[in-house]
Amino acid sequence: MSGTSPGKCTVVVGCQWGDEGKGKVVDVLAADADVVARYQGGANAGHTVHAEGHEFVLHQIPSGILHPGKRCLLGNGVVVDLGQFFAEYDNLAERGLDPRGRLGVSARAHVVLPHHKVLDEETERVGGRKIGTTGRGIGPAYEDKAGRRGVRVGDLLDSRRALKAVAASVEWARSRLRVLGADPDLALPGDATLDLGDAGANLERLAEVATDVGAEIADALAAGREVLLEGAQGTALDVDHGTYPFVTSSSTTAGAAAAGVGIGPTTISAVTGVVKAYTTRVGNGPLPTAFDEKMDARVRRLGAEFGATTGRPRRCGWFDAVLARYSARVNGLTGIAVTKLDVLDTLPEIEVATAYRLDGESSSAFPPVAADLERVEPVYETLPGWQSPTSNARRKTDLPPNARAYLDRIEELAGAPILMVSVGTRRSQVIHWE
Ligand code: IMP
């Protein structure tokens, strides 16, 4: 940070199907940042961070909040669950990390209301295609946004406007529920007033945090401050670039970061992609490098691969370099952070998918159609494991040669330089790559 030269603006983006360990990476990078802002998603995300001897699971508030003195923002691209937001706020305060004055929510951000969650669950229950959503109302809230009947944070600051906006959204939900064959009077938690009541309990507090996120970030950068833009979910869950329709309802990729906080794309100076040293997926949809049952259970246990939001077991598989390379291109990665290397410590051999075989043809492209991805056969390269612990490594040279060779190969296949390797859940368990 120097004088009036513009500050650095880095996007942190997931490069697989979410759960890559972005929370940990943001937590490490936040030490040098002044502002951390989320640009999309909602309380479907689950960032688990170990700091100050405690475990924190944050769904709605950026993990940067765990560093005292950092300003944390939710951009316009986020859908905000106010109940969750203030529950996390109060929990942080109780645990000695008072977020007062450090949190801002874009007045342009849409809110997730109770009826969005009902719609989410009912659509999953009776709708034709089961996506395996987190049930947090994310899809219906983004549908309302695109359908121009959504409720924004700015609307809730005026009670008359709020009532009108919520009523319109509830009315739509009722008609959707009827189409789905559900009785709205039974399915919905109450009438429009009650729905507002749920959010309404937090209205006064909301006025304290509502802000213009784009303006704040522009000012911070102009003053030479460092900004992190934190993505949720991952590239393969992006509504356009992911395995549609088995995706979330927002643009998760780095290109969405500028639009999701309200700054210009030329302001972004770096894009760090986060990849886990293997692959996981929660929810439905293809996972080409999925392990067999035995390995799946082993790695799930070693990596504690259970959803931070829903507790669902994550499916596990080998590192998919086809997806990593695709993510590097789609996000314009300038570097990568590899997480959970230590989970592979005991394996005698490690496979990496370098291409896919489809209808007899081998290709290194990530297919645009999920049904094709469902049919691909990964082409694997086998690397020797290192079979020794890495969790105490703090420098590249502390790692066993086979672990370094594995990381070198990932870097080469992904086509972006490694910046950081995480070898455990604690903040200190990280190797800064040179
Ligand atoms: P939704 O975002 O709740 O609508 O869920 C859509 C898909 O994205 C489902 O497969 C979810 O399991 C997945 N998903 C949503 N958020 C996350 C996340 O933070 N990590 C991993 N998967 C997620």
GROMACS .gro file of C-alpha atoms and ligand atoms in nm:
model
  457
    1MET     CA    1   0.000   0.000   0.000
    2SER     CA    2   0.155   0.322  -0.101
    3GLY     CA    3   0.020   0.676  -0.087
    4THR     CA    4  -0.231   0.751  -0.358
    5SER     CA    5  -0.140   0.477  -0.604
    6PRO     CA    6  -0.444   0.252  -0.647
    7GLY     CA    7  -0.470  -0.039  -0.407
    8LYS     CA    8  -0.465  -0.399  -0.513
    9CYS     CA    9  -0.796  -0.573  -0.579
   10THR     CA   10  -0.783  -0.954  -0.572
   11VAL     CA   11  -1.065  -1.193  -0.650
   12VAL     CA   12  -1.067  -1.528  -0.466
   13VAL     CA   13  -1.269  -1.781  -0.662
   14GLY     CA   14  -1.349  -2.150  -0.620
   15CYS     CA   15  -1.234  -2.362  -0.915
   16GLN     CA   16  -1.424  -2.686  -0.851
   17TRP     CA   17  -1.773  -2.756  -0.710
   18GLY     CA   18  -1.740  -2.535  -0.403
   19ASP     CA   19  -1.596  -2.634  -0.065
   20GLU     CA   20  -1.242  -2.579  -0.198
   21GLY     CA   21  -1.135  -2.406   0.122
   22LYS     CA   22  -1.192  -2.047   0.011
   23GLY     CA   23  -1.271  -1.948   0.369
   24LYS     CA   24  -0.926  -2.055   0.485
   25VAL     CA   25  -0.753  -1.886   0.189
   26VAL     CA   26  -0.947  -1.562   0.242
   27ASP     CA   27  -0.866  -1.581   0.611
   28VAL     CA   28  -0.493  -1.602   0.531
   29LEU     CA   29  -0.502  -1.331   0.262
   30ALA     CA   30  -0.720  -1.103   0.476
   31ALA     CA   31  -0.424  -1.041   0.705
   32ASP     CA   32  -0.290  -0.803   0.435
   33ALA     CA   33  -0.625  -0.668   0.315
   34ASP     CA   34  -0.826  -0.373   0.438
   35VAL     CA   35  -1.163  -0.465   0.288
   36VAL     CA   36  -1.317  -0.807   0.217
   37ALA     CA   37  -1.636  -0.820   0.009
   38ARG     CA   38  -1.854  -1.108  -0.106
   39TYR     CA   39  -1.990  -1.073  -0.458
   40GLN     CA   40  -2.254  -1.347  -0.501
   41GLY     CA   41  -2.435  -1.638  -0.339
   42GLY     CA   42  -2.602  -1.632  -0.002
   43ALA     CA   43  -2.629  -1.847   0.308
   44ASN     CA   44  -2.586  -2.157   0.090
   45ALA     CA   45  -2.211  -2.105   0.136
   46GLY     CA   46  -2.037  -2.242   0.441
   47HIS     CA   47  -1.692  -2.114   0.523
   48THR     CA   48  -1.522  -2.300   0.805
   49VAL     CA   49  -1.228  -2.113   0.953
   50HIS     CA   50  -1.010  -2.205   1.250
   51ALA     CA   51  -0.877  -1.894   1.418
   52GLU     CA   52  -0.773  -1.797   1.768
   53GLY     CA   53  -0.823  -2.158   1.881
   54HIS     CA   54  -1.188  -2.161   1.777
   55GLU     CA   55  -1.384  -2.298   1.483
   56PHE     CA   56  -1.606  -2.047   1.307
   57VAL     CA   57  -1.860  -2.149   1.042
   58LEU     CA   58  -1.983  -1.849   0.849
   59HIS     CA   59  -2.257  -1.871   0.589
   60GLN     CA   60  -2.342  -1.511   0.524
   61ILE     CA   61  -2.069  -1.288   0.667
   62PRO     CA   62  -1.729  -1.281   0.488
   63SER     CA   63  -1.460  -1.474   0.674
   64GLY     CA   64  -1.244  -1.159   0.677
   65ILE     CA   65  -1.447  -1.053   0.981
   66LEU     CA   66  -1.230  -1.283   1.193
   67HIS     CA   67  -0.946  -1.032   1.155
   68PRO     CA   68  -1.008  -0.736   1.386
   69GLY     CA   69  -1.019  -0.403   1.208
   70LYS     CA   70  -1.111  -0.528   0.860
   71ARG     CA   71  -1.414  -0.386   0.683
   72CYS     CA   72  -1.639  -0.665   0.546
   73LEU     CA   73  -1.903  -0.606   0.284
   74LEU     CA   74  -2.182  -0.794   0.108
   75GLY     CA   75  -2.215  -0.673  -0.250
   76ASN     CA   76  -2.525  -0.623  -0.461
   77GLY     CA   77  -2.473  -0.966  -0.619
   78VAL     CA   78  -2.530  -1.142  -0.286
   79VAL     CA   79  -2.873  -1.257  -0.169
   80VAL     CA   80  -2.892  -1.182   0.201
   81ASP     CA   81  -3.069  -1.393   0.460
   82LEU     CA   82  -3.114  -1.132   0.730
   83GLY     CA   83  -3.194  -1.383   1.005
   84GLN     CA   84  -2.872  -1.572   0.931
   85PHE     CA   85  -2.673  -1.250   0.894
   86PHE     CA   86  -2.771  -1.115   1.233
   87ALA     CA   87  -2.739  -1.456   1.402
   88GLU     CA   88  -2.378  -1.468   1.282
   89TYR     CA   89  -2.330  -1.106   1.381
   90ASP     CA   90  -2.447  -1.177   1.737
   91ASN     CA   91  -2.246  -1.499   1.759
   92LEU     CA   92  -1.927  -1.316   1.659
   93ALA     CA   93  -1.997  -1.045   1.916
   94GLU     CA   94  -2.053  -1.309   2.187
   95ARG     CA   95  -1.722  -1.468   2.100
   96GLY     CA   96  -1.533  -1.143   2.138
   97LEU     CA   97  -1.512  -1.042   1.770
   98ASP     CA   98  -1.753  -0.751   1.774
   99PRO     CA   99  -1.839  -0.672   1.411
  100ARG     CA  100  -2.000  -0.335   1.495
  101GLY     CA  101  -1.896  -0.070   1.244
  102ARG     CA  102  -1.708  -0.326   1.037
  103LEU     CA  103  -1.994  -0.472   0.834
  104GLY     CA  104  -2.172  -0.323   0.536
  105VAL     CA  105  -2.449  -0.462   0.316
  106SER     CA  106  -2.526  -0.320  -0.026
  107ALA     CA  107  -2.861  -0.141  -0.038
  108ARG     CA  108  -2.889  -0.303  -0.382
  109ALA     CA  109  -2.855  -0.659  -0.252
  110HIS     CA  110  -3.168  -0.874  -0.261
  111VAL     CA  111  -3.299  -1.042   0.050
  112VAL     CA  112  -3.395  -1.406   0.096
  113LEU     CA  113  -3.732  -1.425   0.268
  114PRO     CA  114  -3.892  -1.724   0.444
  115HIS     CA  115  -4.117  -1.803   0.149
  116HIS     CA  116  -3.809  -1.841  -0.077
  117LYS     CA  117  -3.697  -2.131   0.139
  118VAL     CA  118  -4.042  -2.291   0.121
  119LEU     CA  119  -4.040  -2.255  -0.257
  120ASP     CA  120  -3.688  -2.401  -0.273
  121GLU     CA  121  -3.792  -2.707  -0.071
  122GLU     CA  122  -4.121  -2.758  -0.255
  123THR     CA  123  -3.953  -2.727  -0.596
  124GLU     CA  124  -3.699  -2.988  -0.491
  125ARG     CA  125  -3.972  -3.212  -0.348
  126VAL     CA  126  -4.214  -3.214  -0.638
  127GLY     CA  127  -4.033  -3.041  -0.924
  128GLY     CA  128  -3.924  -3.261  -1.214
  129ARG     CA  129  -3.551  -3.227  -1.162
  130LYS     CA  130  -3.388  -3.263  -0.823
  131ILE     CA  131  -3.079  -3.043  -0.802
  132GLY     CA  132  -2.995  -3.125  -0.442
  133THR     CA  133  -2.997  -2.760  -0.332
  134THR     CA  134  -2.899  -2.645   0.014
  135GLY     CA  135  -3.263  -2.546   0.078
  136ARG     CA  136  -3.161  -2.191   0.168
  137GLY     CA  137  -3.399  -2.024  -0.079
  138ILE     CA  138  -3.118  -1.917  -0.311
  139GLY     CA  139  -3.279  -2.012  -0.646
  140PRO     CA  140  -3.619  -1.853  -0.571
  141ALA     CA  141  -3.453  -1.533  -0.442
  142TYR     CA  142  -3.246  -1.498  -0.761
  143GLU     CA  143  -3.557  -1.583  -0.967
  144ASP     CA  144  -3.740  -1.295  -0.799
  145LYS     CA  145  -3.442  -1.069  -0.871
  146ALA     CA  146  -3.434  -1.156  -1.242
  147GLY     CA  147  -3.815  -1.143  -1.253
  148ARG     CA  148  -3.802  -0.789  -1.113
  149ARG     CA  149  -4.024  -0.863  -0.816
  150GLY     CA  150  -3.740  -0.907  -0.566
  151VAL     CA  151  -3.704  -0.725  -0.236
  152ARG     CA  152  -3.382  -0.529  -0.189
  153VAL     CA  153  -3.212  -0.416   0.128
  154GLY     CA  154  -3.288  -0.058   0.023
  155ASP     CA  155  -3.661  -0.139   0.007
  156LEU     CA  156  -3.660  -0.265   0.364
  157LEU     CA  157  -3.535   0.070   0.490
  158ASP     CA  158  -3.878   0.219   0.418
  159SER     CA  159  -4.158   0.022   0.584
  160ARG     CA  160  -4.430   0.115   0.331
  161ARG     CA  161  -4.211   0.024   0.037
  162ALA     CA  162  -4.103  -0.290   0.218
  163LEU     CA  163  -4.459  -0.410   0.277
  164LYS     CA  164  -4.549  -0.359  -0.087
  165ALA     CA  165  -4.239  -0.534  -0.218
  166VAL     CA  166  -4.273  -0.830   0.020
  167ALA     CA  167  -4.644  -0.866  -0.056
  168ALA     CA  168  -4.573  -0.887  -0.431
  169SER     CA  169  -4.304  -1.146  -0.377
  170VAL     CA  170  -4.528  -1.354  -0.146
  171GLU     CA  171  -4.815  -1.335  -0.395
  172TRP     CA  172  -4.590  -1.477  -0.661
  173ALA     CA  173  -4.473  -1.750  -0.425
  174ARG     CA  174  -4.834  -1.846  -0.354
  175SER     CA  175  -4.911  -1.882  -0.723
  176ARG     CA  176  -4.594  -2.089  -0.775
  177LEU     CA  177  -4.686  -2.315  -0.483
  178ARG     CA  178  -5.028  -2.376  -0.634
  179VAL     CA  179  -4.862  -2.474  -0.964
  180LEU     CA  180  -4.641  -2.715  -0.769
  181GLY     CA  181  -4.953  -2.871  -0.617
  182ALA     CA  182  -4.894  -2.736  -0.266
  183ASP     CA  183  -5.149  -2.548  -0.060
  184PRO     CA  184  -4.995  -2.204   0.001
  185ASP     CA  185  -5.192  -2.158   0.323
  186LEU     CA  186  -5.029  -2.468   0.465
  187ALA     CA  187  -4.686  -2.436   0.307
  188LEU     CA  188  -4.611  -2.072   0.382
  189PRO     CA  189  -4.512  -1.969   0.731
  190GLY     CA  190  -4.775  -1.692   0.733
  191ASP     CA  191  -4.908  -1.398   0.542
  192ALA     CA  192  -4.707  -1.116   0.392
  193THR     CA  193  -4.702  -0.922   0.718
  194LEU     CA  194  -4.557  -1.217   0.903
  195ASP     CA  195  -4.293  -1.266   0.636
  196LEU     CA  196  -4.194  -0.904   0.675
  197GLY     CA  197  -4.210  -0.950   1.050
  198ASP     CA  198  -3.935  -1.207   1.027
  199ALA     CA  199  -3.711  -0.969   0.839
  200GLY     CA  200  -3.870  -0.673   1.016
  201ALA     CA  201  -3.722  -0.765   1.353
  202ASN     CA  202  -3.387  -0.673   1.207
  203LEU     CA  203  -3.491  -0.361   1.017
  204GLU     CA  204  -3.343  -0.111   1.256
  205ARG     CA  205  -3.014  -0.294   1.263
  206LEU     CA  206  -3.024  -0.316   0.884
  207ALA     CA  207  -3.026   0.062   0.853
  208GLU     CA  208  -2.694   0.068   1.040
  209VAL     CA  209  -2.521  -0.163   0.795
  210ALA     CA  210  -2.681  -0.063   0.461
  211THR     CA  211  -2.425   0.104   0.237
  212ASP     CA  212  -2.310   0.167  -0.119
  213VAL     CA  213  -2.057  -0.115  -0.153
  214GLY     CA  214  -1.927  -0.010  -0.496
  215ALA     CA  215  -1.855   0.342  -0.373
  216GLU     CA  216  -1.683   0.212  -0.059
  217ILE     CA  217  -1.458  -0.020  -0.259
  218ALA     CA  218  -1.374   0.247  -0.515
  219ASP     CA  219  -1.280   0.487  -0.234
  220ALA     CA  220  -1.073   0.222  -0.058
  221LEU     CA  221  -0.880   0.142  -0.375
  222ALA     CA  222  -0.829   0.509  -0.457
  223ALA     CA  223  -0.678   0.552  -0.110
  224GLY     CA  224  -0.431   0.272  -0.185
  225ARG     CA  225  -0.604   0.011   0.029
  226GLU     CA  226  -0.614  -0.361  -0.048
  227VAL     CA  227  -0.944  -0.525  -0.132
  228LEU     CA  228  -1.037  -0.893  -0.152
  229LEU     CA  229  -1.345  -0.999  -0.345
  230GLU     CA  230  -1.459  -1.332  -0.206
  231GLY     CA  231  -1.654  -1.576  -0.422
  232ALA     CA  232  -1.886  -1.844  -0.290
  233GLN     CA  233  -1.949  -2.192  -0.438
  234GLY     CA  234  -1.722  -2.268  -0.735
  235THR     CA  235  -1.672  -2.243  -1.110
  236ALA     CA  236  -1.844  -2.575  -1.186
  237LEU     CA  237  -2.151  -2.447  -0.997
  238ASP     CA  238  -2.170  -2.123  -1.200
  239VAL     CA  239  -2.513  -2.076  -1.357
  240ASP     CA  240  -2.353  -2.032  -1.703
  241HIS     CA  241  -2.016  -2.202  -1.689
  242GLY     CA  242  -2.097  -2.486  -1.452
  243THR     CA  243  -2.266  -2.821  -1.499
  244TYR     CA  244  -2.607  -2.670  -1.576
  245PRO     CA  245  -2.873  -2.738  -1.452
  246PHE     CA  246  -2.687  -2.888  -1.154
  247VAL     CA  247  -2.556  -2.548  -1.050
  248THR     CA  248  -2.638  -2.267  -0.813
  249SER     CA  249  -2.839  -1.968  -0.936
  250SER     CA  250  -2.563  -1.708  -0.948
  251SER     CA  251  -2.252  -1.631  -1.151
  252THR     CA  252  -1.974  -1.759  -0.929
  253THR     CA  253  -1.681  -1.692  -1.162
  254ALA     CA  254  -1.433  -1.406  -1.134
  255GLY     CA  255  -1.599  -1.216  -1.418
  256ALA     CA  256  -1.898  -1.164  -1.191
  257ALA     CA  257  -1.693  -1.016  -0.909
  258ALA     CA  258  -1.684  -0.660  -1.043
  259ALA     CA  259  -2.055  -0.657  -1.125
  260GLY     CA  260  -2.139  -0.822  -0.793
  261VAL     CA  261  -1.988  -0.541  -0.588
  262GLY     CA  262  -2.029  -0.247  -0.825
  263ILE     CA  263  -1.683  -0.165  -0.959
  264GLY     CA  264  -1.540  -0.177  -1.311
  265PRO     CA  265  -1.363  -0.493  -1.432
  266THR     CA  266  -1.041  -0.302  -1.506
  267THR     CA  267  -1.010  -0.236  -1.132
  268ILE     CA  268  -0.932  -0.602  -1.063
  269SER     CA  269  -0.561  -0.670  -1.044
  270ALA     CA  270  -0.537  -1.041  -0.959
  271VAL     CA  271  -0.749  -1.356  -0.952
  272THR     CA  272  -0.655  -1.635  -0.713
  273GLY     CA  273  -0.826  -1.966  -0.783
  274VAL     CA  274  -0.873  -2.211  -0.499
  275VAL     CA  275  -0.846  -2.584  -0.572
  276LYS     CA  276  -0.858  -2.870  -0.329
  277ALA     CA  277  -0.581  -3.129  -0.382
  278TYR     CA  278  -0.860  -3.369  -0.480
  279THR     CA  279  -1.221  -3.308  -0.585
  280THR     CA  280  -1.551  -3.305  -0.398
  281ARG     CA  281  -1.910  -3.238  -0.484
  282VAL     CA  282  -2.226  -3.210  -0.275
  283GLY     CA  283  -2.568  -3.216  -0.438
  284ASN     CA  284  -2.660  -3.384  -0.765
  285GLY     CA  285  -2.483  -3.372  -1.101
  286PRO     CA  286  -2.179  -3.528  -1.266
  287LEU     CA  287  -1.846  -3.585  -1.090
  288PRO     CA  288  -1.626  -3.756  -1.352
  289THR     CA  289  -1.335  -3.842  -1.122
  290ALA     CA  290  -1.551  -3.993  -0.843
  291PHE     CA  291  -1.376  -4.256  -0.630
  292ASP     CA  292  -1.500  -4.608  -0.586
  293GLU     CA  293  -1.700  -4.665  -0.267
  294LYS     CA  294  -1.404  -4.766  -0.050
  295MET     CA  295  -1.179  -4.472  -0.145
  296ASP     CA  296  -1.477  -4.239  -0.124
  297ALA     CA  297  -1.537  -4.338   0.239
  298ARG     CA  298  -1.165  -4.317   0.320
  299VAL     CA  299  -1.106  -3.970   0.179
  300ARG     CA  300  -1.436  -3.840   0.317
  301ARG     CA  301  -1.321  -3.947   0.663
  302LEU     CA  302  -0.968  -3.812   0.622
  303GLY     CA  303  -1.088  -3.480   0.481
  304ALA     CA  304  -1.402  -3.450   0.700
  305GLU     CA  305  -1.597  -3.402   0.380
  306PHE     CA  306  -1.941  -3.315   0.507
  307GLY     CA  307  -2.131  -3.003   0.397
  308ALA     CA  308  -2.080  -2.706   0.629
  309THR     CA  309  -2.433  -2.584   0.550
  310THR     CA  310  -2.636  -2.905   0.528
  311GLY     CA  311  -2.413  -3.170   0.688
  312ARG     CA  312  -2.457  -3.385   0.376
  313PRO     CA  313  -2.167  -3.618   0.290
  314ARG     CA  314  -1.966  -3.484  -0.003
  315ARG     CA  315  -1.880  -3.716  -0.289
  316CYS     CA  316  -1.503  -3.736  -0.332
  317GLY     CA  317  -1.276  -3.802  -0.630
  318TRP     CA  318  -0.931  -3.752  -0.779
  319PHE     CA  319  -0.798  -3.413  -0.884
  320ASP     CA  320  -0.957  -3.318  -1.214
  321ALA     CA  321  -0.703  -3.120  -1.417
  322VAL     CA  322  -0.949  -3.079  -1.706
  323LEU     CA  323  -1.174  -2.879  -1.473
  324ALA     CA  324  -0.877  -2.694  -1.321
  325ARG     CA  325  -0.754  -2.583  -1.664
  326TYR     CA  326  -1.106  -2.482  -1.767
  327SER     CA  327  -1.142  -2.283  -1.444
  328ALA     CA  328  -0.807  -2.115  -1.503
  329ARG     CA  329  -0.931  -1.993  -1.840
  330VAL     CA  330  -1.285  -1.895  -1.742
  331ASN     CA  331  -1.163  -1.701  -1.438
  332GLY     CA  332  -0.841  -1.564  -1.588
  333LEU     CA  333  -0.646  -1.698  -1.293
  334THR     CA  334  -0.322  -1.525  -1.205
  335GLY     CA  335  -0.243  -1.784  -0.937
  336ILE     CA  336  -0.380  -2.078  -0.746
  337ALA     CA  337  -0.407  -2.181  -0.383
  338VAL     CA  338  -0.406  -2.558  -0.325
  339THR     CA  339  -0.583  -2.674  -0.010
  340LYS     CA  340  -0.604  -2.994   0.195
  341LEU     CA  341  -0.282  -3.143   0.061
  342ASP     CA  342  -0.239  -3.323   0.396
  343VAL     CA  343  -0.555  -3.529   0.335
  344LEU     CA  344  -0.361  -3.725   0.070
  345ASP     CA  345  -0.064  -3.794   0.300
  346THR     CA  346  -0.131  -4.167   0.349
  347LEU     CA  347  -0.212  -4.267  -0.008
  348PRO     CA  348   0.042  -4.491  -0.187
  349GLU     CA  349  -0.055  -4.362  -0.531
  350ILE     CA  350  -0.244  -4.060  -0.652
  351GLU     CA  351  -0.431  -4.022  -0.979
  352VAL     CA  352  -0.488  -3.703  -1.174
  353ALA     CA  353  -0.737  -3.678  -1.462
  354THR     CA  354  -0.558  -3.511  -1.753
  355ALA     CA  355  -0.826  -3.560  -2.021
  356TYR     CA  356  -1.172  -3.707  -2.078
  357ARG     CA  357  -1.265  -3.981  -2.321
  358LEU     CA  358  -1.609  -3.941  -2.476
  359ASP     CA  359  -1.748  -4.165  -2.752
  360GLY     CA  360  -1.398  -4.298  -2.819
  361GLU     CA  361  -1.239  -3.952  -2.854
  362SER     CA  362  -0.999  -3.806  -2.601
  363SER     CA  363  -1.029  -3.436  -2.523
  364SER     CA  364  -0.894  -3.190  -2.270
  365ALA     CA  365  -1.202  -2.965  -2.299
  366PHE     CA  366  -1.467  -2.939  -2.027
  367PRO     CA  367  -1.795  -3.028  -2.204
  368PRO     CA  368  -2.069  -2.763  -2.195
  369VAL     CA  369  -2.349  -3.020  -2.156
  370ALA     CA  370  -2.383  -3.195  -1.818
  371ALA     CA  371  -2.523  -3.509  -1.984
  372ASP     CA  372  -2.193  -3.543  -2.174
  373LEU     CA  373  -1.989  -3.488  -1.860
  374GLU     CA  374  -2.194  -3.765  -1.702
  375ARG     CA  375  -2.071  -4.002  -1.976
  376VAL     CA  376  -1.701  -3.909  -1.993
  377GLU     CA  377  -1.431  -4.148  -1.880
  378PRO     CA  378  -1.136  -3.969  -1.722
  379VAL     CA  379  -0.788  -4.040  -1.859
  380TYR     CA  380  -0.566  -4.076  -1.553
  381GLU     CA  381  -0.200  -4.020  -1.489
  382THR     CA  382  -0.066  -4.199  -1.179
  383LEU     CA  383   0.179  -4.027  -0.946
  384PRO     CA  384   0.354  -4.182  -0.648
  385GLY     CA  385   0.222  -4.079  -0.307
  386TRP     CA  386   0.452  -3.941  -0.035
  387GLN     CA  387   0.317  -4.136   0.261
  388SER     CA  388   0.450  -3.900   0.522
  389PRO     CA  389   0.285  -3.613   0.710
  390THR     CA  390   0.281  -3.268   0.554
  391SER     CA  391   0.077  -3.081   0.815
  392ASN     CA  392   0.386  -2.936   0.984
  393ALA     CA  393   0.541  -2.810   0.660
  394ARG     CA  394   0.569  -2.431   0.648
  395ARG     CA  395   0.809  -2.396   0.354
  396LYS     CA  396   0.819  -2.560   0.015
  397THR     CA  397   1.142  -2.734   0.113
  398ASP     CA  398   0.971  -2.897   0.415
  399LEU     CA  399   0.755  -3.105   0.181
  400PRO     CA  400   0.848  -3.459   0.074
  401PRO     CA  401   0.976  -3.468  -0.288
  402ASN     CA  402   0.671  -3.663  -0.412
  403ALA     CA  403   0.435  -3.404  -0.265
  404ARG     CA  404   0.627  -3.130  -0.445
  405ALA     CA  405   0.619  -3.330  -0.766
  406TYR     CA  406   0.241  -3.367  -0.729
  407LEU     CA  407   0.197  -2.994  -0.679
  408ASP     CA  408   0.431  -2.915  -0.969
  409ARG     CA  409   0.218  -3.136  -1.192
  410ILE     CA  410  -0.106  -2.972  -1.078
  411GLU     CA  411   0.045  -2.633  -1.149
  412GLU     CA  412   0.159  -2.740  -1.493
  413LEU     CA  413  -0.174  -2.897  -1.585
  414ALA     CA  414  -0.384  -2.609  -1.449
  415GLY     CA  415  -0.163  -2.356  -1.625
  416ALA     CA  416  -0.145  -2.110  -1.336
  417PRO     CA  417   0.129  -2.065  -1.075
  418ILE     CA  418   0.080  -2.191  -0.722
  419LEU     CA  419   0.082  -1.909  -0.466
  420MET     CA  420  -0.009  -2.095  -0.152
  421VAL     CA  421  -0.060  -2.450  -0.022
  422SER     CA  422  -0.272  -2.527   0.281
  423VAL     CA  423  -0.179  -2.832   0.490
  424GLY     CA  424  -0.432  -2.819   0.773
  425THR     CA  425  -0.727  -2.637   0.917
  426ARG     CA  426  -0.534  -2.390   1.132
  427ARG     CA  427  -0.448  -2.041   1.008
  428SER     CA  428  -0.077  -2.115   1.053
  429GLN     CA  429  -0.087  -2.435   0.845
  430VAL     CA  430   0.002  -2.274   0.518
  431ILE     CA  431   0.301  -2.266   0.285
  432HIS     CA  432   0.358  -1.948   0.089
  433TRP     CA  433   0.501  -2.066  -0.242
  434GLU     CA  434   0.791  -1.889  -0.405
  435IMP     P1  435  -2.832  -2.388  -0.407
  435IMP     O1  436  -2.719  -2.292  -0.423
  435IMP     O2  437  -2.874  -2.406  -0.264
  435IMP     O3  438  -2.947  -2.356  -0.497
  435IMP     O4  439  -2.781  -2.534  -0.453
  435IMP     C1  440  -2.748  -2.562  -0.588
  435IMP     C2  441  -2.629  -2.658  -0.596
  435IMP     O5  442  -2.513  -2.592  -0.549
  435IMP     C3  443  -2.642  -2.784  -0.510
  435IMP     O6  444  -2.575  -2.889  -0.574
  435IMP     C4  445  -2.568  -2.747  -0.383
  435IMP     O7  446  -2.520  -2.861  -0.314
  435IMP     C5  447  -2.455  -2.665  -0.441
  435IMP     N1  448  -2.400  -2.568  -0.347
  435IMP     C6  449  -2.453  -2.450  -0.310
  435IMP     N2  450  -2.374  -2.386  -0.224
  435IMP     C7  451  -2.265  -2.464  -0.208
  435IMP     C8  452  -2.145  -2.450  -0.134
  435IMP     O8  453  -2.120  -2.349  -0.067
  435IMP     N3  454  -2.057  -2.553  -0.143
  435IMP     C9  455  -2.079  -2.662  -0.220
  435IMP     N4  456  -2.189  -2.679  -0.293
  435IMP    C10  457  -2.282  -2.581  -0.286
   0.00000   0.00000   0.00000
